Tab-separated table of C-alpha atoms and ligand atoms in Angstrom:
chain	number	residue	atom	x	y	z
A	1	MET	CA	108.447	116.162	95.701
A	2	ALA	CA	104.855	115.041	95.897
A	3	ARG	CA	103.593	111.967	94.608
A	4	THR	CA	100.999	112.164	91.701
A	5	ARG	CA	97.749	110.292	92.813
A	6	GLY	CA	97.797	106.603	92.202
A	7	GLY	CA	99.199	103.502	93.804
A	8	THR	CA	97.960	100.286	94.544
A	9	ASP	CA	94.990	99.193	96.727
A	10	ALA	CA	96.997	96.833	98.853
A	11	PRO	CA	100.423	98.442	99.221
A	12	THR	CA	103.311	96.517	100.645
A	13	ILE	CA	104.903	98.988	103.087
A	14	GLU	CA	108.557	98.354	103.921
A	15	LEU	CA	109.525	98.557	107.669
A	16	LYS	CA	112.691	99.895	108.321
A	17	ASP	CA	115.001	98.856	111.270
A	18	ALA	CA	116.745	101.367	113.586
A	19	ALA	CA	119.918	101.565	111.644
A	20	THR	CA	118.101	102.149	108.459
A	21	ILE	CA	116.077	104.869	109.942
A	22	ALA	CA	119.413	106.579	111.153
A	23	ARG	CA	120.634	106.432	107.606
A	24	ILE	CA	117.675	108.156	106.328
A	25	GLY	CA	118.057	110.621	109.140
A	26	ARG	CA	121.555	111.403	107.843
A	27	ALA	CA	120.109	112.254	104.592
A	28	GLY	CA	117.482	114.175	106.269
A	29	ALA	CA	119.941	116.331	108.300
A	30	ILE	CA	121.437	117.390	104.841
A	31	VAL	CA	117.987	118.271	103.543
A	32	ALA	CA	117.197	120.384	106.609
A	33	ALA	CA	120.505	122.049	106.480
A	34	THR	CA	120.014	122.757	102.697
A	35	LEU	CA	116.524	124.332	103.533
A	36	ALA	CA	118.020	126.474	106.055
A	37	ALA	CA	120.697	127.577	103.787
A	38	LEU	CA	118.248	128.499	100.995
A	39	ARG	CA	115.973	130.188	103.489
A	40	GLU	CA	118.735	132.381	104.508
A	41	ARG	CA	119.520	133.212	100.979
A	42	CYS	CA	115.918	134.065	99.899
A	43	ALA	CA	115.609	137.701	99.104
A	44	PRO	CA	113.898	139.896	96.507
A	45	GLY	CA	116.028	139.914	93.395
A	46	VAL	CA	117.566	136.513	94.005
A	47	THR	CA	116.550	133.910	91.321
A	48	THR	CA	115.313	130.467	91.799
A	49	GLY	CA	118.235	129.226	89.570
A	50	GLU	CA	120.653	130.611	92.055
A	51	LEU	CA	118.989	128.922	94.904
A	52	ASN	CA	119.051	125.750	92.775
A	53	ASP	CA	122.848	126.116	92.341
A	54	LEU	CA	123.521	126.787	96.032
A	55	ALA	CA	121.431	123.670	96.881
A	56	HIS	CA	123.256	121.550	94.379
A	57	ASP	CA	126.613	122.584	95.731
A	58	PHE	CA	125.502	122.361	99.314
A	59	ILE	CA	124.213	118.879	99.012
A	60	THR	CA	127.135	117.516	96.876
A	61	ALA	CA	129.801	118.949	99.120
A	62	ARG	CA	128.250	116.908	101.991
A	63	GLY	CA	128.381	113.667	99.895
A	64	GLY	CA	124.744	113.589	98.917
A	65	VAL	CA	122.959	113.690	95.750
A	66	PRO	CA	120.099	115.825	94.820
A	67	THR	CA	117.381	113.236	94.485
A	68	PHE	CA	115.056	115.230	92.295
A	69	LEU	CA	117.821	115.866	89.606
A	70	GLY	CA	116.765	113.516	86.616
A	71	VAL	CA	113.515	112.120	87.895
A	72	PRO	CA	111.620	110.947	84.864
A	73	GLY	CA	108.520	112.874	83.755
A	74	GLN	CA	106.206	112.889	80.838
A	75	HIS	CA	108.242	115.599	79.024
A	76	GLY	CA	111.701	114.562	80.187
A	77	PRO	CA	113.688	114.323	83.371
A	78	PHE	CA	113.264	116.896	86.175
A	79	PRO	CA	116.231	119.405	85.435
A	80	GLY	CA	116.612	120.980	88.890
A	81	ALA	CA	118.373	119.829	92.085
A	82	ILE	CA	115.315	121.401	93.933
A	83	CYS	CA	111.751	122.318	93.142
A	84	ALA	CA	111.220	126.034	93.337
A	85	SER	CA	107.428	127.105	93.123
A	86	VAL	CA	106.253	130.652	93.242
A	87	ASN	CA	102.883	131.776	94.309
A	88	GLU	CA	100.359	129.896	92.089
A	89	GLU	CA	102.769	127.252	91.413
A	90	ILE	CA	101.767	124.597	93.665
A	91	VAL	CA	104.664	121.967	93.319
A	92	HIS	CA	107.416	120.739	91.024
A	93	GLY	CA	108.414	124.364	89.712
A	94	ILE	CA	111.513	124.115	87.733
A	95	PRO	CA	114.276	126.570	89.019
A	96	GLY	CA	115.565	129.177	86.568
A	97	ARG	CA	115.909	132.919	85.670
A	98	ARG	CA	112.711	133.939	87.495
A	99	ALA	CA	113.860	136.575	90.161
A	100	LEU	CA	111.920	136.515	93.500
A	101	ALA	CA	109.974	139.732	94.280
A	102	ASP	CA	108.647	141.353	97.459
A	103	GLY	CA	105.524	139.517	98.608
A	104	ASP	CA	106.114	136.379	96.767
A	105	LEU	CA	105.438	132.972	98.469
A	106	LEU	CA	108.298	130.490	97.496
A	107	LYS	CA	107.895	126.806	98.055
A	108	ILE	CA	111.282	124.981	98.055
A	109	ASP	CA	111.223	121.283	98.128
A	110	VAL	CA	114.508	119.363	98.627
A	111	GLY	CA	115.311	115.661	98.381
A	112	VAL	CA	118.676	114.061	99.225
A	113	THR	CA	120.022	110.667	98.555
A	114	LEU	CA	123.037	109.583	100.959
A	115	ASP	CA	124.431	106.272	100.513
A	116	GLY	CA	121.339	105.031	98.707
A	117	TRP	CA	118.899	106.518	101.404
A	118	VAL	CA	116.395	109.322	100.756
A	119	ALA	CA	114.830	112.067	102.552
A	120	ASP	CA	112.489	114.712	101.275
A	121	SER	CA	111.226	117.925	102.880
A	122	ALA	CA	109.674	121.134	101.735
A	123	THR	CA	109.039	124.587	103.229
A	124	THR	CA	107.068	127.697	102.271
A	125	VAL	CA	108.972	130.899	102.557
A	126	PRO	CA	107.691	134.552	102.510
A	127	ILE	CA	109.769	136.825	100.487
A	128	GLY	CA	109.893	140.080	102.037
A	129	ALA	CA	106.633	141.511	103.360
A	130	VAL	CA	103.667	139.199	102.241
A	131	ALA	CA	99.973	139.754	102.424
A	132	PRO	CA	98.296	138.778	105.832
A	133	GLU	CA	96.437	135.993	103.959
A	134	ALA	CA	99.789	134.475	102.514
A	135	GLU	CA	101.065	134.608	106.166
A	136	ARG	CA	98.062	132.697	107.395
A	137	LEU	CA	98.313	130.124	104.564
A	138	ILE	CA	101.770	129.371	105.499
A	139	ARG	CA	100.989	129.169	109.273
A	140	VAL	CA	97.969	126.869	108.855
A	141	SER	CA	99.907	124.730	106.335
A	142	GLU	CA	102.522	124.247	109.186
A	143	GLU	CA	99.769	123.448	111.604
A	144	ALA	CA	98.340	120.654	109.427
A	145	LEU	CA	101.856	119.240	108.819
A	146	ALA	CA	102.211	119.086	112.700
A	147	ALA	CA	98.582	117.620	113.073
A	148	GLY	CA	99.548	114.935	110.507
A	149	ILE	CA	102.758	114.015	112.183
A	150	ALA	CA	100.988	113.919	115.567
A	151	ALA	CA	98.659	111.390	114.007
A	152	ALA	CA	101.383	109.308	112.700
A	153	ARG	CA	101.595	106.766	115.615
A	154	ALA	CA	101.778	103.013	115.509
A	155	GLY	CA	98.386	101.492	115.869
A	156	ASN	CA	96.514	104.510	114.221
A	157	ARG	CA	95.446	104.085	110.567
A	158	LEU	CA	96.922	106.018	107.399
A	159	VAL	CA	93.701	107.613	107.225
A	160	ASP	CA	94.198	109.220	110.616
A	161	ILE	CA	97.032	111.193	109.108
A	162	SER	CA	95.038	112.168	106.157
A	163	ALA	CA	91.931	113.344	108.199
A	164	ALA	CA	94.100	115.375	110.694
A	165	ILE	CA	95.663	117.382	107.747
A	166	GLN	CA	92.133	117.829	106.020
A	167	ARG	CA	90.559	119.034	109.340
A	168	VAL	CA	92.952	121.852	109.660
A	169	GLY	CA	92.808	122.861	105.958
A	170	ARG	CA	88.989	122.630	105.969
A	171	ARG	CA	88.702	124.627	109.088
A	172	ALA	CA	90.625	127.452	107.532
A	173	GLY	CA	88.520	127.332	104.429
A	174	TYR	CA	91.420	126.210	102.061
A	175	GLY	CA	91.477	124.240	98.930
A	176	ILE	CA	93.081	120.903	99.564
A	177	VAL	CA	94.905	119.589	96.521
A	178	ARG	CA	94.106	116.077	95.765
A	179	GLU	CA	96.355	115.191	92.973
A	180	PHE	CA	99.438	115.346	94.905
A	181	SER	CA	100.195	113.205	97.977
A	182	GLY	CA	102.709	112.524	100.539
A	183	HIS	CA	104.285	108.919	100.272
A	184	GLY	CA	106.479	106.427	101.676
A	185	VAL	CA	110.146	107.220	101.372
A	186	GLY	CA	113.520	105.839	102.277
A	187	ARG	CA	114.994	103.274	99.681
A	188	ALA	CA	113.258	105.206	96.884
A	189	LEU	CA	111.845	108.776	96.803
A	190	TRP	CA	108.397	107.398	96.079
A	191	GLU	CA	107.347	104.200	97.933
A	192	GLU	CA	104.053	102.843	99.203
A	193	PRO	CA	101.767	103.926	100.615
A	194	SER	CA	100.362	107.200	99.270
A	195	VAL	CA	99.575	109.611	102.174
A	196	PRO	CA	96.720	111.811	100.779
A	197	ASN	CA	95.864	115.105	102.352
A	198	TYR	CA	92.154	114.230	102.364
A	199	THR	CA	89.714	111.368	103.061
A	200	GLU	CA	86.726	110.157	101.117
A	201	PRO	CA	83.762	108.188	102.268
A	202	GLY	CA	84.004	104.686	101.087
A	203	ALA	CA	87.873	104.892	100.427
A	204	GLY	CA	88.549	102.836	103.573
A	205	SER	CA	90.873	103.601	106.491
A	206	GLY	CA	94.218	102.301	104.859
A	207	PRO	CA	96.617	100.321	106.535
A	208	ILE	CA	97.494	100.393	110.241
A	209	LEU	CA	100.605	102.369	110.940
A	210	ARG	CA	103.422	100.351	112.287
A	211	ALA	CA	106.929	101.143	113.885
A	212	GLY	CA	109.410	101.474	111.211
A	213	MET	CA	107.263	103.031	108.442
A	214	THR	CA	109.055	106.054	107.040
A	215	LEU	CA	106.629	108.689	105.377
A	216	ALA	CA	106.960	111.955	103.733
A	217	ILE	CA	103.911	113.956	104.917
A	218	GLU	CA	103.134	117.002	102.856
A	219	PRO	CA	99.971	119.195	103.109
A	220	ILE	CA	99.290	121.289	100.042
A	221	PHE	CA	96.667	124.027	100.397
A	222	THR	CA	95.467	126.852	98.209
A	223	LEU	CA	93.576	130.180	98.932
A	224	GLY	CA	91.203	129.226	96.132
A	225	THR	CA	90.280	126.186	94.132
A	226	PRO	CA	92.041	122.826	94.931
A	227	GLU	CA	92.085	122.182	90.938
A	228	HIS	CA	95.442	122.433	89.208
A	229	GLU	CA	97.006	122.253	85.675
A	230	THR	CA	100.459	121.525	84.401
A	231	LEU	CA	102.328	124.077	82.628
A	232	ALA	CA	103.966	123.401	79.148
A	233	ASP	CA	107.289	122.278	80.793
A	234	GLY	CA	105.527	119.061	81.836
A	235	TRP	CA	106.254	119.661	85.540
A	236	THR	CA	105.091	122.821	87.078
A	237	ALA	CA	101.641	122.376	88.649
A	238	VAL	CA	99.699	125.647	89.116
A	239	THR	CA	96.383	126.527	90.702
A	240	ARG	CA	93.511	126.695	88.026
A	241	ASP	CA	92.537	130.000	89.325
A	242	ARG	CA	96.044	131.176	89.837
A	243	ALA	CA	95.426	131.611	93.487
A	244	LEU	CA	98.308	131.144	96.016
A	245	ALA	CA	99.536	127.761	97.083
A	246	ALA	CA	101.564	126.500	100.183
A	247	HIS	CA	103.379	123.241	100.587
A	248	VAL	CA	105.273	122.000	103.632
A	249	GLU	CA	106.556	118.708	104.127
A	250	HIS	CA	108.777	116.440	106.480
A	251	THR	CA	110.165	112.932	106.360
A	252	ILE	CA	109.124	111.078	109.491
A	253	ALA	CA	109.672	107.619	111.111
A	254	ILE	CA	106.796	105.865	113.140
A	255	THR	CA	108.312	104.679	116.477
A	256	GLY	CA	107.195	101.849	118.749
A	257	ARG	CA	105.715	104.119	121.186
A	258	GLY	CA	105.395	107.863	121.423
A	259	PRO	CA	105.555	110.501	118.637
A	260	ALA	CA	107.091	109.992	115.256
A	261	LEU	CA	110.714	110.982	114.692
A	262	ILE	CA	111.027	113.878	112.244
A	263	LEU	CA	114.126	113.093	110.145
A	264	THR	CA	114.238	116.360	108.349
A	265	ARG	CA	114.159	118.941	111.078
B	1	LIG	MG1	109.280	117.101	98.604
B	2	LIG	MG1	107.470	114.409	99.046
């Protein structure tokens, strides 16, 4: 799940020790396995509600809790175990009776809480045969995620992650959604800091990244406008021009030296 824009100017970022990162990693392993099982199940005719039920059973059978179920929102708690967002739906789609169709682009977002520790990851799945521009949108979003993770090194600045993601999105000419951000994660789904997918002159470079920070990094790109609106359900964010959107996400831990650990692979 992405965090809606906001947060404090001087965030207090909790540093996790190795044992805690290992616990988040155990939640992350369930997230990764759930996403793999869902991906396997995705096909034309399958409903997002069926995927939700599969995820719910898969997570609870492993001792986890679906983190998103019951997250408070403006129009009531989130009713799904996962977010399932199709085509122009960007993030926070509510699973239900919608059947997937050949050519759809499905974003699946999964959070798992295990023994009190949270991991969060999302993937974009092509359903059947998708248009070449949809395939490219997925590929570039994954490249942006990889670039953001590569910038997540101790001694870099938070803005280096944002800039790396933005660079990849801009080069491809995509809309970069601003209202939803990555975020700190671990003890709670949304912790400090926000991890935006863009930079802004004068916005500062943010805190220095330090070993023990655990972050959900999540580029969100569109084939058209970066503007969104929220549907009447109070949750589902769609592109204002109804163009396709992609969303990919990993929970990572910044290490003392070398690349970040990906906890949801
Ligand atoms: Mg997520
Ligand atoms: Mg997230």
